[in-house]
Short mmCIF file of C-alpha atoms and ligand atoms in Angstrom, two decimals:
data_model
loop_
_atom_site.label_atom_id
_atom_site.label_comp_id
_atom_site.label_asym_id
_atom_site.label_seq_id
_atom_site.Cartn_x
_atom_site.Cartn_y
_atom_site.Cartn_z
CA MET A 660 0.00 0.00 0.00
CA GLU A 661 1.39 3.39 -0.99
CA SER A 662 0.12 6.69 0.34
CA SER A 663 -1.56 8.99 -2.15
CA THR A 664 -3.69 12.09 -2.56
CA PHE A 665 -7.34 11.52 -3.37
CA VAL A 666 -8.45 14.49 -5.46
CA LEU A 667 -12.22 14.56 -5.59
CA PHE A 668 -14.06 16.70 -8.15
CA GLY A 669 -17.70 17.08 -7.14
CA ALA A 670 -16.95 16.94 -3.41
CA THR A 671 -20.27 18.53 -2.44
CA GLY A 672 -22.31 16.26 -4.70
CA ASP A 673 -24.68 13.45 -3.94
CA LEU A 674 -22.42 10.57 -4.89
CA ALA A 675 -19.63 11.88 -2.70
CA LYS A 676 -21.96 12.10 0.29
CA ARG A 677 -23.77 8.83 -0.19
CA LYS A 678 -21.00 6.59 -1.40
CA ILE A 679 -17.49 8.02 -1.58
CA TYR A 680 -16.99 9.38 1.97
CA PRO A 681 -18.59 6.34 3.60
CA ALA A 682 -16.40 4.08 1.44
CA LEU A 683 -13.23 5.94 2.43
CA TYR A 684 -14.24 5.86 6.08
CA ASN A 685 -14.88 2.13 6.11
CA LEU A 686 -11.58 1.48 4.35
CA PHE A 687 -9.91 3.66 6.94
CA ILE A 688 -11.32 1.80 9.93
CA ASP A 689 -10.53 -1.54 8.32
CA GLY A 690 -6.90 -0.47 7.95
CA LYS A 691 -7.15 -0.65 4.16
CA LEU A 692 -6.01 2.91 3.44
CA ALA A 693 -2.31 3.56 3.23
CA LEU A 694 -1.48 6.11 5.92
CA PRO A 695 -1.01 8.98 6.03
CA PHE A 696 -3.45 9.87 3.28
CA SER A 697 -4.63 13.15 1.87
CA VAL A 698 -8.01 14.05 0.45
CA ILE A 699 -8.65 17.28 -1.41
CA GLY A 700 -12.30 17.98 -2.09
CA LEU A 701 -13.18 20.31 -4.95
CA GLY A 702 -16.36 22.16 -5.67
CA ARG A 703 -17.59 25.44 -7.00
CA ARG A 704 -18.86 26.83 -3.73
CA GLN A 705 -16.64 28.36 -1.08
CA LEU A 706 -16.17 26.21 2.01
CA SER A 707 -13.64 26.26 4.80
CA ASP A 708 -11.79 23.03 5.60
CA ARG A 709 -13.75 22.89 8.86
CA GLU A 710 -17.11 23.17 7.05
CA PHE A 711 -16.05 20.56 4.54
CA GLN A 712 -14.99 18.15 7.29
CA SER A 713 -18.28 18.67 9.03
CA ASN A 714 -20.14 17.85 5.78
CA VAL A 715 -18.12 14.66 5.50
CA GLU A 716 -18.98 13.77 9.09
CA GLN A 717 -22.68 14.29 8.39
CA SER A 718 -22.48 12.04 5.38
CA LEU A 719 -20.94 9.28 7.51
CA ASN A 720 -23.69 9.64 10.08
CA SER A 721 -26.35 9.39 7.39
CA PHE A 722 -24.92 6.89 4.94
CA SER A 723 -22.03 4.86 6.28
CA ARG A 724 -22.73 1.18 6.97
CA ARG A 725 -20.74 1.64 10.18
CA LYS A 726 -21.41 4.88 12.00
CA PRO A 727 -18.55 6.77 13.56
CA HIS A 728 -18.62 6.02 17.29
CA ASP A 729 -15.12 6.72 18.43
CA PRO A 730 -14.36 10.49 18.37
CA SER A 731 -10.59 10.09 18.08
CA THR A 732 -10.85 7.69 15.11
CA LEU A 733 -13.29 10.05 13.45
CA GLN A 734 -10.99 12.98 14.07
CA ALA A 735 -8.01 11.12 12.66
CA PHE A 736 -10.05 10.39 9.53
CA LEU A 737 -11.43 13.90 9.05
CA SER A 738 -8.07 15.54 9.55
CA ALA A 739 -7.00 14.16 6.15
CA PHE A 740 -9.60 16.30 4.36
CA ARG A 741 -8.94 19.70 2.80
CA TYR A 742 -11.18 21.76 0.55
CA CYS A 743 -10.33 23.87 -2.47
CA SER A 744 -12.93 25.82 -4.42
CA LEU A 745 -12.47 25.32 -8.12
CA ASN A 746 -14.17 26.23 -11.36
CA VAL A 747 -13.46 23.27 -13.62
CA SER A 748 -12.92 25.42 -16.68
CA GLN A 749 -10.63 27.93 -14.99
CA PRO A 750 -6.97 26.92 -15.57
CA THR A 751 -5.61 29.13 -12.77
CA ASP A 752 -7.72 27.22 -10.23
CA TYR A 753 -5.74 24.11 -11.08
CA GLY A 754 -2.57 25.98 -10.15
CA LYS A 755 -4.11 26.62 -6.74
CA LEU A 756 -4.98 22.95 -6.46
CA LEU A 757 -1.45 21.90 -7.39
CA THR A 758 -0.01 24.14 -4.69
CA MET A 759 -2.33 22.65 -2.11
CA ALA A 760 -1.57 19.08 -3.20
CA ARG A 761 2.17 19.71 -2.96
CA GLU A 762 1.93 21.41 0.40
CA ARG A 763 0.00 18.48 1.82
CA GLU A 764 2.40 15.96 0.28
CA ALA A 765 5.33 17.77 1.90
CA GLU A 766 3.54 18.15 5.22
CA LEU A 767 2.59 14.47 5.39
CA GLY A 768 5.78 13.22 3.78
CA ILE A 769 3.94 11.22 1.13
CA PRO A 770 4.85 10.58 -2.53
CA GLU A 771 3.26 12.51 -5.38
CA ASN A 772 0.79 9.70 -6.10
CA ARG A 773 -2.46 11.33 -7.14
CA ILE A 774 -5.79 9.78 -7.90
CA PHE A 775 -8.37 12.03 -9.56
CA TYR A 776 -11.98 11.05 -9.01
CA LEU A 777 -14.35 12.88 -11.38
CA SER A 778 -17.68 12.74 -9.62
CA VAL A 779 -19.11 15.36 -11.98
CA ALA A 780 -21.22 15.39 -15.15
CA PRO A 781 -19.40 13.69 -18.05
CA GLU A 782 -19.40 16.86 -20.15
CA PHE A 783 -16.66 18.14 -17.83
CA PHE A 784 -14.42 15.08 -18.14
CA GLY A 785 -12.49 16.38 -21.15
CA THR A 786 -11.90 19.86 -19.73
CA ILE A 787 -10.77 18.51 -16.38
CA ALA A 788 -8.39 16.01 -17.95
CA THR A 789 -6.84 18.71 -20.12
CA ASN A 790 -6.40 21.04 -17.16
CA ILE A 791 -4.85 18.30 -15.06
CA LYS A 792 -2.30 17.86 -17.78
CA GLN A 793 -1.62 21.52 -18.45
CA SER A 794 -1.34 22.52 -14.81
CA GLY A 795 1.32 19.90 -14.10
CA LEU A 796 -0.91 18.10 -11.59
CA GLY A 797 -0.54 14.94 -13.60
CA THR A 798 3.23 15.05 -13.95
CA GLY A 799 4.47 14.54 -10.40
CA GLN A 800 7.10 12.07 -9.28
CA GLY A 801 4.56 9.39 -8.38
CA TRP A 802 1.78 7.64 -10.24
CA LYS A 803 -1.43 9.25 -11.43
CA ARG A 804 -4.80 7.61 -11.88
CA LEU A 805 -8.25 8.65 -12.99
CA ILE A 806 -11.58 7.35 -11.71
CA ILE A 807 -14.67 8.11 -13.75
CA GLU A 808 -18.20 6.84 -13.71
CA LYS A 809 -20.74 6.10 -16.36
CA PRO A 810 -22.21 7.42 -18.56
CA PHE A 811 -19.19 7.05 -20.82
CA GLY A 812 -20.77 8.84 -23.73
CA HIS A 813 -24.28 8.82 -25.13
CA ASP A 814 -23.62 6.52 -28.06
CA TRP A 815 -20.73 4.82 -29.81
CA GLN A 816 -19.44 7.98 -31.46
CA SER A 817 -19.61 10.22 -28.39
CA ALA A 818 -18.00 7.52 -26.25
CA ARG A 819 -15.07 7.39 -28.66
CA GLU A 820 -14.73 11.16 -28.62
CA LEU A 821 -14.74 11.17 -24.84
CA ASN A 822 -12.14 8.46 -24.66
CA GLU A 823 -10.00 10.28 -27.18
CA LYS A 824 -10.00 13.37 -24.95
CA LEU A 825 -9.17 11.43 -21.80
CA SER A 826 -6.41 9.52 -23.49
CA GLN A 827 -4.54 12.74 -24.18
CA THR A 828 -3.87 12.96 -20.45
CA PHE A 829 -4.26 9.43 -19.09
CA GLU A 830 -3.10 6.16 -20.51
CA GLU A 831 -5.56 3.29 -20.53
CA HIS A 832 -3.84 1.55 -17.60
CA GLU A 833 -4.30 4.75 -15.55
CA VAL A 834 -8.07 4.94 -16.14
CA TYR A 835 -10.42 3.23 -13.69
CA ARG A 836 -13.96 3.27 -15.13
CA ILE A 837 -16.42 2.45 -12.42
CA ASP A 838 -19.36 0.25 -13.20
CA HIS A 839 -20.67 -0.19 -9.70
CA TYR A 840 -22.15 -3.59 -10.57
CA LEU A 841 -18.58 -4.88 -10.86
CA GLY A 842 -18.05 -3.85 -7.25
CA LYS A 843 -20.90 -6.05 -6.02
CA HIS A 844 -19.85 -9.03 -4.01
CA MET A 845 -21.86 -11.56 -6.03
CA VAL A 846 -20.70 -10.15 -9.35
CA GLN A 847 -17.10 -10.48 -8.22
CA ASN A 848 -17.98 -14.02 -7.21
CA LEU A 849 -18.71 -14.87 -10.84
CA GLU A 850 -14.99 -14.76 -11.45
CA VAL A 851 -14.53 -17.97 -9.44
CA LEU A 852 -17.83 -19.64 -10.29
CA GLU A 853 -16.41 -21.99 -12.87
CA TYR A 854 -12.93 -22.75 -11.58
CA ALA A 855 -13.87 -23.11 -7.93
CA ASN A 856 -16.78 -25.45 -8.69
CA PRO A 857 -15.89 -28.58 -10.66
CA MET A 858 -19.56 -29.45 -10.87
CA ILE A 859 -20.40 -26.20 -12.59
CA HIS A 860 -17.29 -26.40 -14.73
CA ALA A 861 -18.41 -29.80 -15.99
CA LEU A 862 -21.81 -28.47 -17.03
CA TRP A 863 -20.76 -25.02 -18.23
CA SER A 864 -21.55 -25.11 -21.94
CA ASN A 865 -24.25 -25.41 -24.56
CA ARG A 866 -24.18 -29.16 -24.10
CA TYR A 867 -26.01 -28.88 -20.79
CA ILE A 868 -27.31 -25.33 -20.59
CA SER A 869 -30.57 -24.43 -22.26
CA ASN A 870 -30.66 -20.68 -21.69
CA VAL A 871 -29.51 -17.92 -19.36
CA GLN A 872 -31.73 -15.19 -17.91
CA ILE A 873 -30.37 -11.98 -16.45
CA THR A 874 -32.86 -9.66 -14.78
CA ALA A 875 -32.38 -6.35 -12.99
CA SER A 876 -35.76 -5.14 -11.91
CA GLU A 877 -36.33 -2.00 -9.88
CA THR A 878 -39.32 -0.68 -8.00
CA VAL A 879 -38.18 2.92 -8.21
CA GLY A 880 -39.21 5.06 -11.15
CA VAL A 881 -37.33 7.96 -12.64
CA GLU A 882 -36.91 9.60 -9.19
CA GLN A 883 -35.38 13.09 -9.31
CA ARG A 884 -33.33 12.39 -12.39
CA ALA A 885 -35.80 13.28 -15.14
CA GLY A 886 -33.34 15.44 -17.08
CA TYR A 887 -30.78 12.67 -17.32
CA TYR A 888 -33.06 9.67 -17.53
CA ASP A 889 -35.36 10.92 -20.26
CA GLN A 890 -32.30 11.28 -22.50
CA ALA A 891 -30.82 7.94 -21.46
CA GLY A 892 -33.59 5.38 -21.02
CA ALA A 893 -33.04 1.87 -19.73
CA ILE A 894 -30.84 1.01 -22.68
CA ARG A 895 -28.14 3.55 -21.76
CA ASP A 896 -28.76 3.72 -18.04
CA MET A 897 -28.57 -0.02 -17.31
CA PHE A 898 -28.30 -2.19 -20.39
CA GLN A 899 -25.19 -0.90 -22.18
CA ASN A 900 -23.18 -1.04 -18.97
CA HIS A 901 -24.42 -3.03 -15.98
CA MET A 902 -26.34 -5.68 -17.90
CA LEU A 903 -23.64 -6.33 -20.47
CA GLN A 904 -21.08 -6.48 -17.66
CA LEU A 905 -23.18 -9.17 -15.97
CA LEU A 906 -23.34 -11.03 -19.27
CA MET A 907 -19.55 -10.87 -19.69
CA MET A 908 -18.87 -11.92 -16.12
CA LEU A 909 -21.17 -14.91 -16.40
CA ALA A 910 -20.25 -16.06 -19.89
CA MET A 911 -16.49 -15.62 -19.76
CA HIS A 912 -14.73 -18.94 -19.66
CA LEU A 913 -12.33 -18.93 -16.74
CA PRO A 914 -11.37 -22.50 -15.87
CA ARG A 915 -8.47 -21.45 -13.63
CA PRO A 916 -7.45 -18.45 -11.52
CA SER A 917 -6.26 -15.70 -13.82
CA ASN A 918 -4.61 -12.31 -13.70
CA PRO A 919 -6.50 -9.07 -14.44
CA GLU A 920 -5.37 -8.98 -18.06
CA GLU A 921 -6.65 -12.50 -18.68
CA VAL A 922 -9.97 -11.77 -17.01
CA ARG A 923 -10.47 -8.68 -19.13
CA ALA A 924 -9.38 -10.51 -22.27
CA LYS A 925 -11.93 -13.24 -21.57
CA LYS A 926 -14.66 -10.67 -21.01
CA LYS A 927 -13.77 -8.92 -24.21
CA ARG A 928 -13.94 -12.20 -26.07
CA VAL A 929 -17.57 -12.60 -24.97
CA LEU A 930 -18.53 -9.26 -26.50
CA GLU A 931 -16.56 -10.02 -29.64
CA ALA A 932 -18.55 -13.22 -30.02
CA LEU A 933 -21.91 -11.52 -29.47
CA ARG A 934 -23.91 -11.91 -32.66
CA PRO A 935 -24.37 -8.38 -34.01
CA LEU A 936 -27.91 -7.16 -34.21
CA ASN A 937 -28.82 -5.52 -37.49
CA ARG A 938 -31.11 -2.59 -37.20
CA GLY A 939 -33.78 -4.48 -39.13
CA ASP A 940 -33.69 -7.30 -36.56
CA VAL A 941 -34.02 -5.12 -33.47
CA ALA A 942 -37.82 -5.25 -33.27
CA ALA A 943 -37.79 -9.06 -33.36
CA ASN A 944 -35.19 -9.41 -30.61
CA VAL A 945 -35.73 -6.44 -28.33
CA VAL A 946 -38.76 -5.37 -26.32
CA ARG A 947 -39.06 -1.70 -25.47
CA GLY A 948 -41.39 -0.69 -22.66
CA GLN A 949 -42.55 2.33 -20.69
CA TYR A 950 -44.45 2.29 -17.44
CA ASP A 951 -48.04 3.36 -17.06
CA ALA A 952 -49.72 4.36 -13.82
CA GLY A 953 -50.00 1.66 -11.18
CA GLU A 954 -49.31 0.76 -7.60
CA ILE A 955 -46.15 -0.56 -6.01
CA ALA A 956 -46.27 -1.80 -2.42
CA GLY A 957 -49.24 0.43 -1.60
CA ARG A 958 -47.70 3.47 -3.29
CA ASN A 959 -49.51 5.04 -6.25
CA VAL A 960 -47.28 5.62 -9.21
CA VAL A 961 -48.07 8.03 -12.04
CA LYS A 962 -47.27 7.06 -15.56
CA TYR A 963 -43.80 7.84 -16.82
CA THR A 964 -44.91 10.71 -19.06
CA GLU A 965 -46.60 12.38 -16.10
CA GLU A 966 -43.51 12.24 -13.89
CA PRO A 967 -42.16 15.70 -13.02
CA GLY A 968 -39.72 16.92 -15.62
CA ILE A 969 -40.55 14.26 -18.23
CA ASP A 970 -41.67 15.28 -21.70
CA PRO A 971 -45.39 14.30 -21.88
CA HIS A 972 -44.74 12.84 -25.35
CA SER A 973 -41.59 11.02 -24.36
CA ASN A 974 -40.90 7.66 -26.01
CA THR A 975 -38.05 6.87 -23.65
CA ASP A 976 -37.71 3.23 -22.67
CA THR A 977 -38.06 2.50 -18.97
CA PHE A 978 -37.91 -1.23 -19.70
CA ILE A 979 -35.91 -3.29 -22.10
CA ALA A 980 -35.73 -7.02 -22.72
CA ALA A 981 -33.48 -8.58 -25.32
CA ARG A 982 -32.40 -11.94 -26.69
CA LEU A 983 -28.68 -12.24 -27.35
CA TRP A 984 -26.54 -15.01 -28.82
CA ILE A 985 -22.89 -15.65 -28.13
CA ASP A 986 -21.49 -17.44 -31.15
CA ASP A 987 -18.50 -19.18 -29.63
CA TYR A 988 -17.47 -22.73 -28.87
CA PHE A 989 -19.18 -22.80 -25.48
CA TRP A 990 -22.39 -20.89 -25.98
CA THR A 991 -23.55 -21.38 -29.57
CA GLY A 992 -27.28 -22.03 -29.57
CA VAL A 993 -27.86 -20.83 -25.98
CA PRO A 994 -30.04 -17.73 -25.84
CA PHE A 995 -29.14 -15.14 -23.21
CA TYR A 996 -32.20 -13.19 -22.17
CA ILE A 997 -31.63 -9.86 -20.51
CA ARG A 998 -34.22 -7.52 -19.06
CA THR A 999 -34.21 -4.48 -16.89
CA GLY A 1000 -36.78 -1.88 -15.98
CA LYS A 1001 -38.09 0.72 -13.57
CA SER A 1002 -41.35 0.74 -11.59
CA LEU A 1003 -41.59 -3.04 -11.60
CA ASN A 1004 -42.95 -5.32 -8.88
CA GLU A 1005 -39.65 -6.27 -7.30
CA LYS A 1006 -36.19 -4.88 -6.51
CA SER A 1007 -33.98 -7.70 -7.56
CA THR A 1008 -30.96 -8.45 -9.70
CA ARG A 1009 -30.76 -12.12 -10.49
CA ILE A 1010 -29.19 -14.55 -12.91
CA VAL A 1011 -30.92 -17.84 -13.68
CA VAL A 1012 -29.15 -20.56 -15.63
CA GLU A 1013 -31.58 -23.16 -16.94
CA PHE A 1014 -30.18 -26.59 -17.65
CA LYS A 1015 -31.31 -28.86 -20.45
CA GLN A 1016 -33.30 -32.05 -20.04
CA PRO A 1017 -30.87 -34.38 -21.74
CA LEU A 1018 -32.01 -37.58 -20.07
CA GLN A 1019 -34.31 -39.86 -22.02
CA HIS A 1020 -35.77 -42.91 -20.33
CA GLY A 1021 -36.56 -45.25 -23.16
CA ASP A 1022 -39.45 -43.80 -25.12
CA ALA A 1023 -41.02 -42.10 -22.13
CA VAL A 1024 -41.15 -38.34 -22.35
CA HIS A 1025 -40.64 -36.74 -18.97
CA ASN A 1026 -41.54 -33.23 -18.26
CA TYR A 1027 -39.80 -32.55 -15.01
CA PRO A 1028 -39.15 -28.99 -14.00
CA PRO A 1029 -35.70 -27.99 -15.18
CA ASN A 1030 -32.65 -27.74 -12.94
CA LEU A 1031 -31.77 -24.14 -12.33
CA LEU A 1032 -28.72 -22.42 -10.96
CA VAL A 1033 -29.81 -19.14 -9.40
CA ILE A 1034 -27.43 -16.35 -8.52
CA GLU A 1035 -28.93 -13.53 -6.50
CA ILE A 1036 -26.85 -10.40 -7.01
CA GLY A 1037 -28.81 -7.98 -4.87
CA PRO A 1038 -30.35 -6.82 -2.64
CA ASP A 1039 -30.53 -10.49 -1.57
CA GLU A 1040 -27.21 -12.18 -2.13
CA GLY A 1041 -26.85 -15.87 -2.61
CA MET A 1042 -26.62 -18.82 -4.85
CA TYR A 1043 -28.79 -21.91 -4.99
CA LEU A 1044 -29.94 -24.77 -7.18
CA GLN A 1045 -33.36 -25.98 -8.13
CA LEU A 1046 -33.27 -29.78 -8.21
CA ASN A 1047 -36.02 -32.41 -8.37
CA SER A 1048 -36.96 -35.00 -5.80
CA LYS A 1049 -39.72 -37.48 -5.11
CA ASP A 1050 -42.49 -36.58 -2.72
CA PRO A 1051 -42.64 -39.50 -0.22
CA ARG A 1052 -46.44 -39.28 0.03
CA ASP A 1053 -47.46 -39.64 -3.60
CA GLY A 1054 -44.20 -40.33 -5.43
CA LYS A 1055 -44.57 -37.24 -7.57
CA ILE A 1056 -41.39 -35.60 -8.80
CA GLU A 1057 -41.30 -32.05 -7.49
CA PRO A 1058 -38.72 -29.28 -7.64
CA PHE A 1059 -37.01 -28.14 -4.47
CA ILE A 1060 -34.54 -25.41 -3.83
CA THR A 1061 -31.24 -25.98 -2.08
CA THR A 1062 -30.38 -23.66 0.78
CA SER A 1063 -28.92 -20.43 -0.42
CA LEU A 1064 -25.47 -19.27 0.37
CA GLY A 1065 -26.14 -16.77 3.15
CA ARG A 1066 -24.84 -13.25 3.05
CA PRO A 1067 -22.06 -12.73 5.56
CA THR A 1068 -22.77 -9.69 7.67
CA ASP A 1069 -20.75 -6.51 7.38
CA VAL A 1070 -19.72 -7.01 3.78
CA PRO A 1071 -17.95 -4.04 2.16
CA GLU A 1072 -20.09 -2.07 -0.22
CA ALA A 1073 -19.42 -1.92 -3.96
CA TYR A 1074 -17.77 1.51 -3.71
CA GLU A 1075 -15.47 0.33 -0.94
CA ASN A 1076 -14.24 -2.56 -3.06
CA LEU A 1077 -13.77 -0.37 -6.10
CA ILE A 1078 -12.09 2.61 -4.45
CA HIS A 1079 -9.77 0.24 -2.63
CA ASP A 1080 -8.86 -1.53 -5.88
CA ALA A 1081 -8.22 1.77 -7.66
CA LEU A 1082 -5.96 2.93 -4.84
CA GLU A 1083 -4.10 -0.37 -5.04
CA GLY A 1084 -3.87 -0.25 -8.84
CA GLU A 1085 -5.91 -3.45 -9.19
CA PRO A 1086 -7.90 -3.14 -12.46
CA THR A 1087 -9.87 -6.41 -12.68
CA PHE A 1088 -13.25 -5.00 -11.72
CA PHE A 1089 -13.17 -1.83 -13.79
CA ALA A 1090 -14.51 -1.50 -17.31
CA HIS A 1091 -11.71 -1.48 -19.86
CA TRP A 1092 -12.19 0.83 -22.84
CA ASP A 1093 -12.39 -2.16 -25.18
CA GLU A 1094 -15.39 -3.49 -23.27
CA VAL A 1095 -17.08 -0.11 -23.16
CA GLU A 1096 -16.58 0.43 -26.85
CA LEU A 1097 -17.73 -3.06 -27.89
CA ALA A 1098 -20.79 -2.63 -25.68
CA TRP A 1099 -21.68 0.68 -27.37
CA LYS A 1100 -21.06 -0.83 -30.77
CA TRP A 1101 -23.43 -3.68 -30.00
CA VAL A 1102 -26.24 -1.45 -28.71
CA GLN A 1103 -25.85 1.20 -31.43
CA PRO A 1104 -28.44 -0.37 -33.82
CA ILE A 1105 -30.88 -0.55 -30.91
CA LEU A 1106 -30.39 3.15 -30.16
CA GLU A 1107 -31.01 3.95 -33.80
CA ALA A 1108 -34.07 1.71 -34.08
CA PHE A 1109 -35.56 3.26 -30.92
CA GLU A 1110 -34.81 6.74 -32.18
CA ALA A 1111 -36.56 6.01 -35.48
CA ASN A 1112 -39.49 4.44 -33.62
CA GLU A 1113 -39.02 1.13 -35.37
CA VAL A 1114 -39.68 -0.84 -32.18
CA PRO A 1115 -43.14 -0.68 -30.61
CA LEU A 1116 -43.22 1.05 -27.24
CA ARG A 1117 -45.06 -1.40 -24.97
CA ARG A 1118 -46.82 0.07 -21.98
CA TYR A 1119 -46.77 -1.86 -18.73
CA ARG A 1120 -48.49 -1.25 -15.46
CA ALA A 1121 -46.28 0.10 -12.72
CA GLY A 1122 -45.95 -2.70 -10.19
CA SER A 1123 -46.14 -5.46 -12.83
CA ALA A 1124 -43.29 -7.62 -14.14
CA GLY A 1125 -43.07 -5.61 -17.35
CA PRO A 1126 -44.73 -5.81 -20.78
CA GLU A 1127 -46.35 -9.04 -21.96
CA ALA A 1128 -44.11 -8.92 -25.00
CA SER A 1129 -41.13 -9.82 -22.84
CA TYR A 1130 -42.77 -13.20 -22.12
CA ARG A 1131 -43.41 -13.81 -25.80
CA LEU A 1132 -39.75 -13.15 -26.53
CA LEU A 1133 -38.90 -16.28 -24.55
CA GLU A 1134 -41.89 -18.33 -25.68
CA GLN A 1135 -40.60 -18.17 -29.23
CA GLN A 1136 -37.78 -20.48 -28.12
CA GLY A 1137 -40.02 -22.51 -25.83
CA HIS A 1138 -38.66 -20.77 -22.73
CA GLN A 1139 -40.12 -18.79 -19.86
CA TRP A 1140 -38.81 -16.35 -17.28
CA TRP A 1141 -38.21 -18.25 -14.06
CA LEU A 1142 -38.85 -17.07 -10.52
CA ASP A 1143 -40.98 -14.07 -11.42
CA LYS A 1144 -43.03 -12.84 -8.51
C1 BG6 B 1499 -27.48 3.15 -11.69
C2 BG6 B 1499 -28.57 3.67 -12.55
O1 BG6 B 1499 -26.30 3.00 -12.43
O2 BG6 B 1499 -27.85 1.88 -11.17
C3 BG6 B 1499 -29.85 3.79 -11.75
O3 BG6 B 1499 -28.21 4.94 -13.06
C4 BG6 B 1499 -30.18 2.47 -11.10
O4 BG6 B 1499 -30.92 4.22 -12.58
C5 BG6 B 1499 -29.00 1.91 -10.34
O5 BG6 B 1499 -31.27 2.70 -10.21
C6 BG6 B 1499 -29.29 0.51 -9.86
O6 BG6 B 1499 -28.26 0.09 -9.02
P1 BG6 B 1499 -28.49 -0.99 -7.88
O7 BG6 B 1499 -27.16 -1.19 -7.27
O8 BG6 B 1499 -29.53 -0.43 -6.96
O9 BG6 B 1499 -29.02 -2.22 -8.58
#
């Protein structure tokens, strides 16, 4: 562990308060931060260091999984924080920041390792990166790293332009693109699924697997993010990033422990083998939905186009389901069904792997329920199997579910894992540019088909499991969504 300076753009923002400060605090109390460490928070407004530290303290009290109890530990943590007001497009402000960073480095006796976390709107990424370069902030004696969050662009073209700008200041190995799904415990677990489980390894191919279903359903609607969400829709907000990351993590073939480069290469191979979707085929393979009024857990929900800030004529997708094919040695012929949506009946991210029925008993045709491997990503975490057994009373074959892997208590949150990895220079669970670009390339025809209204917009009741059409998508292959509420 090497000490560094954590330079946070957007230090008064929501993400900083809810996720970043609590993550740093929990790393600190777990002894996972190299000491001494320095944090410089940046924002447009004027704040004294004392005010800034008190904001950080409040955020810990509200959002940290472990609340600060011990005053001296809290004080030791807060004393690392300094504030610098900065206008992101004002080059002289970066000079001020450099002076502060150097002063703190000298004071604490730490190397010029600097990690820049851009918790700001993506339109500022390019300007900030350029100013980091021109001010000399990025050319110290130590290492430099950049953490950014999605959205990485709005489409394939804009993502490339953004990457081009960033790459003038940061090399690919210095960029840590957060996809917070990759920080989730059960997503990280997918790395070991095959090589740590000989049973799964033996069955992990199209020979035994019938289809794979990946669902991320949410009960929340657009919330207070109308301006962003109405431009993004489920396709950009969830599908292009989180859902395709889940697909890569599940479908990559990792029969033995591997280094970060190998893991990323295997993930990339999955996207390279994804059968491209021509624009003309989008309507047959993708369901686009938007929620209507309804009720979720006793709460009345207005329809999407009546949500505050949403264009009343908006065609934005709040639900998407798609059928994908990975044309490689392992997965040819196995459909991967992916769906995600807002204002649905359940908050749950889940992967279901359905196994084939390869056993024939003479001429008899058996119709037993299939074996399933279920991976609960969140908020429940666990893994279990659906097997069949004989009911002792009537001899009927019935499915039963094995006990789930329980969630250990006090598990680090996604942001803790990711910030820790970035500080340690461990890139496995960050999105490499190649993945981001291939993902945009794959969804591009869908964006265009949606834009041109070539895919019907299916309404679904808020509080339901989504549009009927998403069931028909599976029925075409003789499949069904499992474990729907
Ligand atoms: C974010 C999306 O990336 O992920 C949100 O922008 C979504 O719209 C959220 O609600 C879901 O994350 P989680 O961890 O609650 O499944």
